[in-house]
Coordinates of C-alpha atoms and ligand atoms in Angstrom, one line a residue:
M8 CA -15.9 31.8 22.9
M9 CA -15.1 31.5 19.3
E10 CA -15.1 27.8 17.9
M11 CA -11.6 28.0 16.0
T12 CA -11.9 24.3 14.4
N13 CA -14.8 26.4 12.4
Y14 CA -11.9 27.9 10.7
L15 CA -9.6 25.4 9.8
N16 CA -9.3 24.6 5.7
R17 CA -13.2 22.9 5.0
Q18 CA -11.4 19.7 3.8
L19 CA -10.3 18.5 6.9
A20 CA -14.0 18.0 7.5
G21 CA -14.3 15.6 4.9
V22 CA -11.4 13.3 5.9
K23 CA -12.7 10.7 8.4
A24 CA -10.3 8.9 11.4
S25 CA -9.2 5.6 10.6
D26 CA -11.2 3.3 11.4
I27 CA -8.3 0.6 11.1
L28 CA -5.9 2.3 13.3
N29 CA -9.6 2.6 15.8
F30 CA -9.8 -1.4 15.3
A31 CA -6.2 -2.0 15.8
N32 CA -6.4 -0.1 18.9
F33 CA -9.5 -1.6 20.2
A34 CA -7.7 -5.2 19.6
Q35 CA -4.8 -4.3 21.1
Q36 CA -6.2 -4.2 24.9
I37 CA -7.5 -7.5 24.7
P38 CA -5.3 -9.8 26.7
N39 CA -3.6 -12.8 24.3
I40 CA -5.2 -11.4 21.4
I41 CA -3.5 -12.8 18.0
N42 CA -3.3 -9.6 15.9
F43 CA -3.4 -9.8 12.0
T44 CA -4.1 -6.1 11.8
L45 CA -0.5 -4.9 11.1
G46 CA 0.4 -3.6 8.0
E47 CA 4.5 -3.6 7.9
P48 CA 6.5 -6.3 8.0
D49 CA 7.6 -8.5 11.6
F50 CA 11.3 -8.8 10.4
N51 CA 13.9 -6.3 11.3
T52 CA 16.1 -4.5 8.9
P53 CA 19.1 -6.5 7.4
E54 CA 22.4 -6.1 9.2
H55 CA 24.2 -4.4 6.3
I56 CA 21.9 -1.4 6.0
K57 CA 21.8 -0.6 9.6
Q58 CA 26.0 -0.7 9.4
A59 CA 25.6 1.5 7.0
A60 CA 23.6 4.2 8.8
I61 CA 25.9 3.9 11.5
Q62 CA 29.2 4.4 9.5
S63 CA 27.3 7.3 8.0
I64 CA 26.6 9.1 11.6
H65 CA 30.7 8.3 12.3
D66 CA 31.4 9.8 8.6
D67 CA 29.2 13.2 10.0
H68 CA 26.7 13.2 7.3
S69 CA 24.5 15.3 9.4
H70 CA 23.7 18.0 7.1
Y71 CA 21.1 18.9 4.6
A72 CA 21.0 16.0 2.0
P73 CA 19.8 17.4 -1.5
A74 CA 16.4 18.3 -1.8
N75 CA 15.5 15.9 -4.0
G76 CA 17.9 12.9 -2.5
T77 CA 21.3 12.5 -2.3
L78 CA 23.0 11.2 -5.4
A79 CA 24.3 7.6 -4.3
L80 CA 20.8 6.7 -3.3
R81 CA 19.3 8.0 -6.6
E82 CA 22.2 6.4 -8.7
N83 CA 21.2 3.0 -7.0
A84 CA 17.4 3.5 -7.1
S85 CA 17.6 4.2 -10.8
T86 CA 19.7 0.8 -11.4
F87 CA 17.9 -1.3 -9.1
L88 CA 14.3 -0.3 -10.9
A89 CA 16.3 -1.1 -14.3
N90 CA 17.6 -4.3 -13.7
K91 CA 14.4 -5.9 -11.5
Y92 CA 11.5 -4.2 -13.2
Q93 CA 12.8 -2.7 -16.8
Q94 CA 11.6 1.0 -14.9
H95 CA 13.8 3.3 -16.8
Y96 CA 14.1 6.3 -14.5
T97 CA 17.5 8.6 -14.9
P98 CA 18.6 9.5 -11.3
D99 CA 17.4 13.0 -12.0
E100 CA 14.0 11.9 -12.7
I101 CA 13.9 10.3 -9.1
I102 CA 12.9 11.8 -5.7
V103 CA 13.8 10.8 -2.8
T104 CA 10.3 11.3 -0.2
Q105 CA 9.5 10.8 3.5
G106 CA 8.3 7.1 2.9
A107 CA 6.1 6.2 0.1
T108 CA 3.3 7.9 2.3
E109 CA 4.8 11.6 1.2
A110 CA 5.3 10.0 -2.5
L111 CA 1.7 9.9 -2.4
Y112 CA 0.8 13.7 -1.2
T113 CA 3.3 15.4 -3.2
A114 CA 1.7 13.7 -6.3
I115 CA -1.6 14.3 -5.3
V116 CA -1.3 17.8 -4.3
S117 CA 1.0 18.6 -7.5
V118 CA -2.0 17.2 -9.8
L119 CA -5.2 18.1 -8.5
N120 CA -6.7 21.4 -9.0
P121 CA -10.1 22.2 -6.6
G122 CA -13.2 20.1 -8.2
D123 CA -10.9 17.5 -10.1
K124 CA -12.0 13.8 -9.8
V125 CA -9.7 11.0 -9.1
I126 CA -10.9 7.3 -10.0
I127 CA -9.8 4.9 -7.2
P128 CA -10.3 1.4 -7.3
T129 CA -12.3 -0.1 -4.2
P130 CA -11.6 -2.0 -1.9
T131 CA -8.7 0.4 -1.2
F132 CA -5.5 1.4 1.0
P133 CA -7.7 4.7 2.5
L134 CA -4.9 7.0 2.6
Y135 CA -5.2 7.8 -1.2
I136 CA -9.1 8.8 -0.5
A137 CA -7.9 11.2 3.0
D138 CA -5.3 12.6 0.2
V139 CA -7.4 13.8 -2.6
T140 CA -10.0 14.8 -0.7
V141 CA -7.1 17.3 1.6
A142 CA -5.8 18.7 -2.3
G143 CA -9.8 19.8 -2.8
G144 CA -10.1 16.6 -5.1
Q145 CA -13.4 14.8 -5.6
P146 CA -12.4 10.7 -5.0
V147 CA -14.6 8.4 -7.8
L148 CA -14.6 5.3 -5.5
V149 CA -15.2 2.3 -8.3
N150 CA -16.0 -1.2 -6.9
T151 CA -14.1 -3.9 -8.3
A152 CA -15.4 -6.9 -6.3
A153 CA -17.3 -8.4 -10.0
T154 CA -13.8 -8.4 -11.2
G155 CA -11.5 -10.1 -9.1
F156 CA -10.9 -6.7 -7.2
K157 CA -9.0 -5.7 -10.6
L158 CA -9.8 -2.6 -12.3
T159 CA -10.8 -3.8 -16.0
P160 CA -9.9 -1.2 -18.9
E161 CA -14.2 -1.7 -19.3
L162 CA -14.7 -0.4 -16.3
L163 CA -11.9 2.0 -16.7
A164 CA -13.4 3.6 -20.1
E165 CA -16.6 3.4 -18.4
T166 CA -15.8 5.4 -15.5
I167 CA -13.9 7.8 -17.4
T168 CA -16.9 8.7 -20.0
R169 CA -19.2 8.8 -16.8
E170 CA -17.1 11.3 -15.1
G171 CA -16.1 13.7 -18.0
E172 CA -13.1 15.8 -18.1
A173 CA -12.9 16.8 -14.5
V174 CA -11.2 13.1 -14.3
K175 CA -7.3 13.9 -13.7
M176 CA -5.9 10.5 -12.4
V177 CA -6.3 7.3 -11.6
I178 CA -4.7 5.6 -8.5
L179 CA -3.4 1.9 -9.0
N180 CA -1.9 0.0 -6.1
Y181 CA -0.4 -3.0 -7.3
P182 CA 0.2 -5.7 -5.0
S183 CA -2.2 -4.6 -3.6
N184 CA -3.5 -3.3 0.0
P185 CA -6.1 -4.8 1.1
T186 CA -6.5 -7.8 -1.2
G187 CA -2.9 -8.7 -2.5
V188 CA -4.2 -8.8 -6.6
V189 CA -1.6 -8.1 -9.0
Y190 CA -1.7 -7.2 -12.5
S191 CA -0.3 -9.2 -15.3
P192 CA 1.4 -7.2 -18.2
E193 CA -1.7 -8.1 -21.1
E194 CA -4.4 -6.5 -18.0
L195 CA -1.6 -3.2 -17.9
K196 CA -1.2 -2.8 -21.3
A197 CA -4.7 -2.7 -21.8
L198 CA -5.1 -0.4 -19.2
A199 CA -3.0 2.0 -20.4
D200 CA -4.5 1.7 -23.6
V201 CA -7.5 3.3 -22.2
L202 CA -5.9 6.5 -20.6
R203 CA -3.1 6.9 -24.0
D204 CA -3.4 10.6 -24.9
K205 CA -5.7 11.4 -22.2
P206 CA -5.2 14.3 -20.3
I207 CA -5.0 11.5 -17.1
F208 CA -2.3 10.7 -14.9
A209 CA -1.9 7.3 -13.8
L210 CA -0.5 7.4 -9.6
C211 CA 0.7 3.8 -9.5
D212 CA 1.5 2.9 -6.0
E213 CA 4.2 -0.1 -6.1
I214 CA 5.4 -0.2 -2.7
Y215 CA 5.1 -3.8 -2.6
S216 CA 6.6 -4.8 -6.1
E217 CA 9.4 -7.3 -4.0
L218 CA 6.9 -9.3 -2.6
H219 CA 5.2 -10.9 -5.6
Y220 CA 4.5 -14.6 -5.2
D221 CA 3.9 -16.3 -8.2
Q222 CA 4.7 -14.2 -11.2
P223 CA 7.4 -11.1 -11.5
H224 CA 6.2 -7.6 -10.9
A225 CA 5.6 -5.4 -13.7
S226 CA 4.3 -1.7 -14.1
L227 CA 2.6 0.8 -15.8
S228 CA 5.2 2.6 -16.8
A229 CA 6.5 0.3 -19.0
Y230 CA 3.9 1.3 -21.4
L231 CA 2.5 4.4 -20.1
P232 CA 5.7 6.2 -19.1
E233 CA 4.8 9.8 -19.8
Q234 CA 1.8 9.7 -17.5
T235 CA 3.0 7.5 -14.8
I236 CA 3.8 8.9 -11.6
L237 CA 5.6 5.9 -9.9
V238 CA 5.4 5.6 -6.1
T239 CA 7.9 2.9 -4.7
G240 CA 9.7 2.5 -1.6
V241 CA 12.3 0.3 0.8
S242 CA 9.3 0.4 3.8
K243 CA 8.2 -3.3 2.9
S244 CA 11.0 -4.2 0.5
H245 CA 13.6 -4.3 3.1
A246 CA 11.5 -3.9 6.3
M247 CA 12.3 -0.2 6.7
T248 CA 8.8 1.3 7.6
G249 CA 10.6 3.3 10.3
W250 CA 13.5 4.6 8.5
R251 CA 10.8 7.0 6.3
I252 CA 12.8 6.3 2.7
G253 CA 10.2 6.6 -0.2
L254 CA 10.7 7.0 -3.8
L255 CA 8.9 9.1 -6.3
G256 CA 9.7 8.2 -10.2
A257 CA 8.2 10.2 -13.3
P258 CA 9.5 12.1 -16.5
Q259 CA 12.0 14.8 -15.8
S260 CA 9.8 17.8 -16.5
L261 CA 7.2 16.2 -14.0
I262 CA 9.4 15.6 -11.5
N263 CA 10.7 19.4 -11.9
E264 CA 7.4 20.4 -10.8
L265 CA 6.7 17.9 -8.1
S266 CA 10.0 19.2 -6.2
K267 CA 8.2 21.8 -5.4
I268 CA 5.9 20.4 -3.3
H269 CA 8.3 18.1 -1.8
Q270 CA 11.2 21.1 -1.2
F271 CA 8.6 23.0 0.6
T272 CA 7.1 20.5 2.8
I273 CA 10.0 18.3 4.0
T274 CA 13.0 20.3 2.4
S275 CA 14.7 16.8 2.3
T276 CA 14.8 13.5 4.4
A277 CA 17.4 12.5 6.5
T278 CA 20.9 12.2 5.3
V279 CA 21.7 8.7 7.3
T280 CA 18.6 7.0 6.4
Q281 CA 19.2 7.7 2.7
D282 CA 23.1 6.6 3.2
A283 CA 21.2 2.8 4.5
A284 CA 18.4 3.2 1.7
A285 CA 21.7 3.2 -0.7
S286 CA 22.8 0.2 0.8
A287 CA 19.4 -1.5 0.9
L288 CA 19.1 -1.2 -3.4
G289 CA 23.0 -1.2 -4.1
Q290 CA 24.2 -4.0 -1.8
G291 CA 20.7 -5.3 -0.5
K292 CA 18.6 -5.5 -4.2
D293 CA 18.1 -9.5 -3.1
D294 CA 17.4 -8.7 0.5
A295 CA 13.2 -9.2 -0.1
L296 CA 13.6 -12.7 -1.4
P297 CA 13.7 -14.7 2.3
M298 CA 11.3 -12.8 3.6
R299 CA 9.4 -13.1 0.4
D300 CA 9.6 -17.0 0.9
A301 CA 8.5 -16.9 4.6
Y302 CA 5.6 -14.5 3.7
S303 CA 4.7 -17.1 0.9
T304 CA 4.8 -19.9 3.6
R305 CA 2.3 -18.3 5.7
R306 CA 0.3 -17.4 3.0
D307 CA -1.0 -20.9 2.1
Y308 CA -0.9 -21.6 5.7
I309 CA -3.9 -19.5 6.4
L310 CA -5.3 -20.1 3.0
A311 CA -5.8 -23.7 3.7
T312 CA -7.2 -22.7 7.0
L313 CA -9.4 -20.3 5.5
D314 CA -11.1 -22.9 3.0
D315 CA -11.4 -25.2 4.8
L316 CA -13.9 -23.3 6.8
G317 CA -15.6 -22.3 4.1
F318 CA -14.3 -18.5 3.9
I319 CA -13.9 -17.4 -0.1
T320 CA -10.8 -16.2 -1.3
V321 CA -8.9 -14.5 -3.9
K322 CA -5.6 -15.7 -3.9
P323 CA -3.5 -13.1 -3.1
E324 CA -0.5 -13.1 -5.7
G325 CA 1.5 -10.1 -3.4
A326 CA 1.4 -8.2 -0.6
F327 CA 1.1 -9.6 2.7
Y328 CA -2.7 -9.5 2.9
I329 CA -5.0 -11.8 2.8
Y330 CA -8.8 -10.5 1.8
T331 CA -11.5 -13.3 2.8
K332 CA -15.2 -13.2 2.3
I333 CA -16.8 -14.4 5.5
A334 CA -18.2 -17.9 5.2
P335 CA -22.2 -17.2 4.4
D336 CA -23.6 -19.2 7.4
L337 CA -21.5 -16.9 9.4
E338 CA -22.6 -13.6 10.5
Q339 CA -22.4 -11.0 7.6
D340 CA -22.1 -7.8 8.5
D341 CA -18.2 -7.6 8.9
E342 CA -17.7 -5.0 11.6
K343 CA -19.6 -7.1 14.1
F344 CA -18.2 -10.2 13.1
A345 CA -14.6 -8.5 13.7
Y346 CA -15.6 -7.3 16.4
D347 CA -16.5 -10.2 18.1
L348 CA -14.1 -12.2 17.1
A349 CA -11.1 -10.3 18.2
E350 CA -13.5 -10.0 22.1
R351 CA -14.2 -13.7 22.1
G352 CA -12.4 -15.7 19.3
L353 CA -8.8 -13.5 20.3
V354 CA -8.2 -13.1 16.5
A355 CA -8.4 -9.4 15.1
A356 CA -8.3 -8.9 11.2
V357 CA -9.7 -6.1 9.9
P358 CA -13.1 -5.3 9.1
G359 CA -13.5 -5.5 4.8
S360 CA -15.7 -2.7 4.4
Y361 CA -13.0 0.0 6.0
F362 CA -11.1 -0.3 2.7
G363 CA -14.3 0.9 0.8
P364 CA -17.1 -0.2 -1.5
G365 CA -16.8 -4.2 -2.2
G366 CA -15.1 -5.3 1.2
E367 CA -18.7 -5.7 2.8
H368 CA -18.6 -9.2 4.2
Y369 CA -14.9 -9.2 3.9
L370 CA -12.1 -9.4 6.7
R371 CA -8.4 -8.5 5.9
L372 CA -5.8 -10.8 7.6
S373 CA -1.9 -9.5 7.3
Y374 CA 0.2 -12.1 7.5
A375 CA 2.9 -9.9 8.0
T376 CA 3.8 -11.9 12.0
S377 CA 5.3 -15.0 12.5
M378 CA 4.4 -18.5 12.0
A379 CA 3.8 -19.8 15.6
E380 CA 1.4 -16.4 16.0
I381 CA -0.5 -17.5 12.7
K382 CA -0.7 -21.0 13.7
Q383 CA -2.2 -20.0 17.2
G384 CA -4.5 -16.9 15.5
M385 CA -5.7 -20.1 13.0
T386 CA -6.8 -22.6 16.1
N387 CA -8.5 -19.5 17.5
L388 CA -10.4 -18.7 14.6
K389 CA -10.9 -22.8 13.9
N390 CA -12.7 -22.7 17.6
Y391 CA -14.6 -19.8 17.0
V392 CA -16.2 -20.7 14.1
A393 CA -17.0 -24.5 15.8
R394 CA -18.4 -22.6 18.4
Q395 CA -20.8 -20.3 16.2
R396 CA -21.8 -23.3 14.2
T397 CA -23.1 -25.1 17.0
E398 CA -24.7 -22.1 19.1
Ligands
PLP424 C1 -0.5 0.5 -0.4 C2 0.4 1.0 0.1 N1 1.2 2.4 -0.3 C3 1.9 3.5 0.8 C4 2.1 2.9 2.2 C5 2.9 3.7 2.8 O1 4.2 3.1 3.1 P1 5.4 4.2 3.9 O2 5.5 3.6 4.7 O3 6.8 3.6 2.8 O4 5.1 5.3 3.3 C6 1.4 1.4 2.5 C7 2.0 1.0 4.1 O5 1.3 0.3 4.6 C8 0.8 0.9 1.7 O6 0.1 -0.1 2.2

């Protein structure tokens, strides 16, 4: 019999199944475990957004939406981005996508030719590597552990010089999954200066922009608008992961081209969920604030425990993840540590090395979980570490 998998797109062989998902599935089977692996808000979608969706159904908004999205949503998105972050995209410079995930895919597939290189600072959200690989591109992973998990202008310039003209894109994610690191306006300006007038796109994943704890969110799009492709959405800001609404922003000439991949892969996103998202970005422009305050309290609680235990953490300033280095006297293989912690300590935290070079010896804890769970999880962690230290 012929083995038909041999005849698939060869790029697929280069795409790994998700280690994070495997770990999360393993951890889920363990009774009474406290789960810090989740990448989505534990809050429910605000009531006015649900009501907008219900109204939309009653109004028979059951037909195809315009390919790039309903005008109401694109108008609200345009105003939201301008008022909140001084990002200036007209409604025609925005595509409504199937979550930020489709926005990333559309941008990457639209830009890359086979063999093109994409600079990805690590530790990173692994989806970027998979998308670049599927598009026939070559991910260039840049370890940022030595620079506080940030891509510096020096590292960027050095990498561009070393990798040469095949570099077509750099992917930046701030606030970052998995590290929670953010960039200041000065840091973004300096990165923009390196990229300016080079034929390189900056794909900026700002899906966590509303979850910024200590300073206002800044965007590279303010300093390098012609080369920036913005990815954002309502999944994290409005606790709407299941509604699958993302946003892609870019100058008009680029949007006209990006729209082709979007249209031919998904036609348009669901009309009802777009109506709900229009309410999120219109009436609900500050819906994230109470959630942000809750996340901030949780972050501080976990940080204090990790500090006490001798773990080393770069204080996360955004998103809802803590990336912490295992205390030096404990098991240093992060995968071994995480599996043992899950089985014997009843705490599930993702091994840091699953996020790429620079993540060895780290764990990622998501604090998108209730304070009661967090308190129990930290007690479990303390007990586990105490046992390790006396065994
Ligand atoms: C950095 C980052 N980008 C994009 C996404 C996907 O967002 P969406 O659910 O809107 O597709 C996630 C989800 O965890 C993420 O962490």
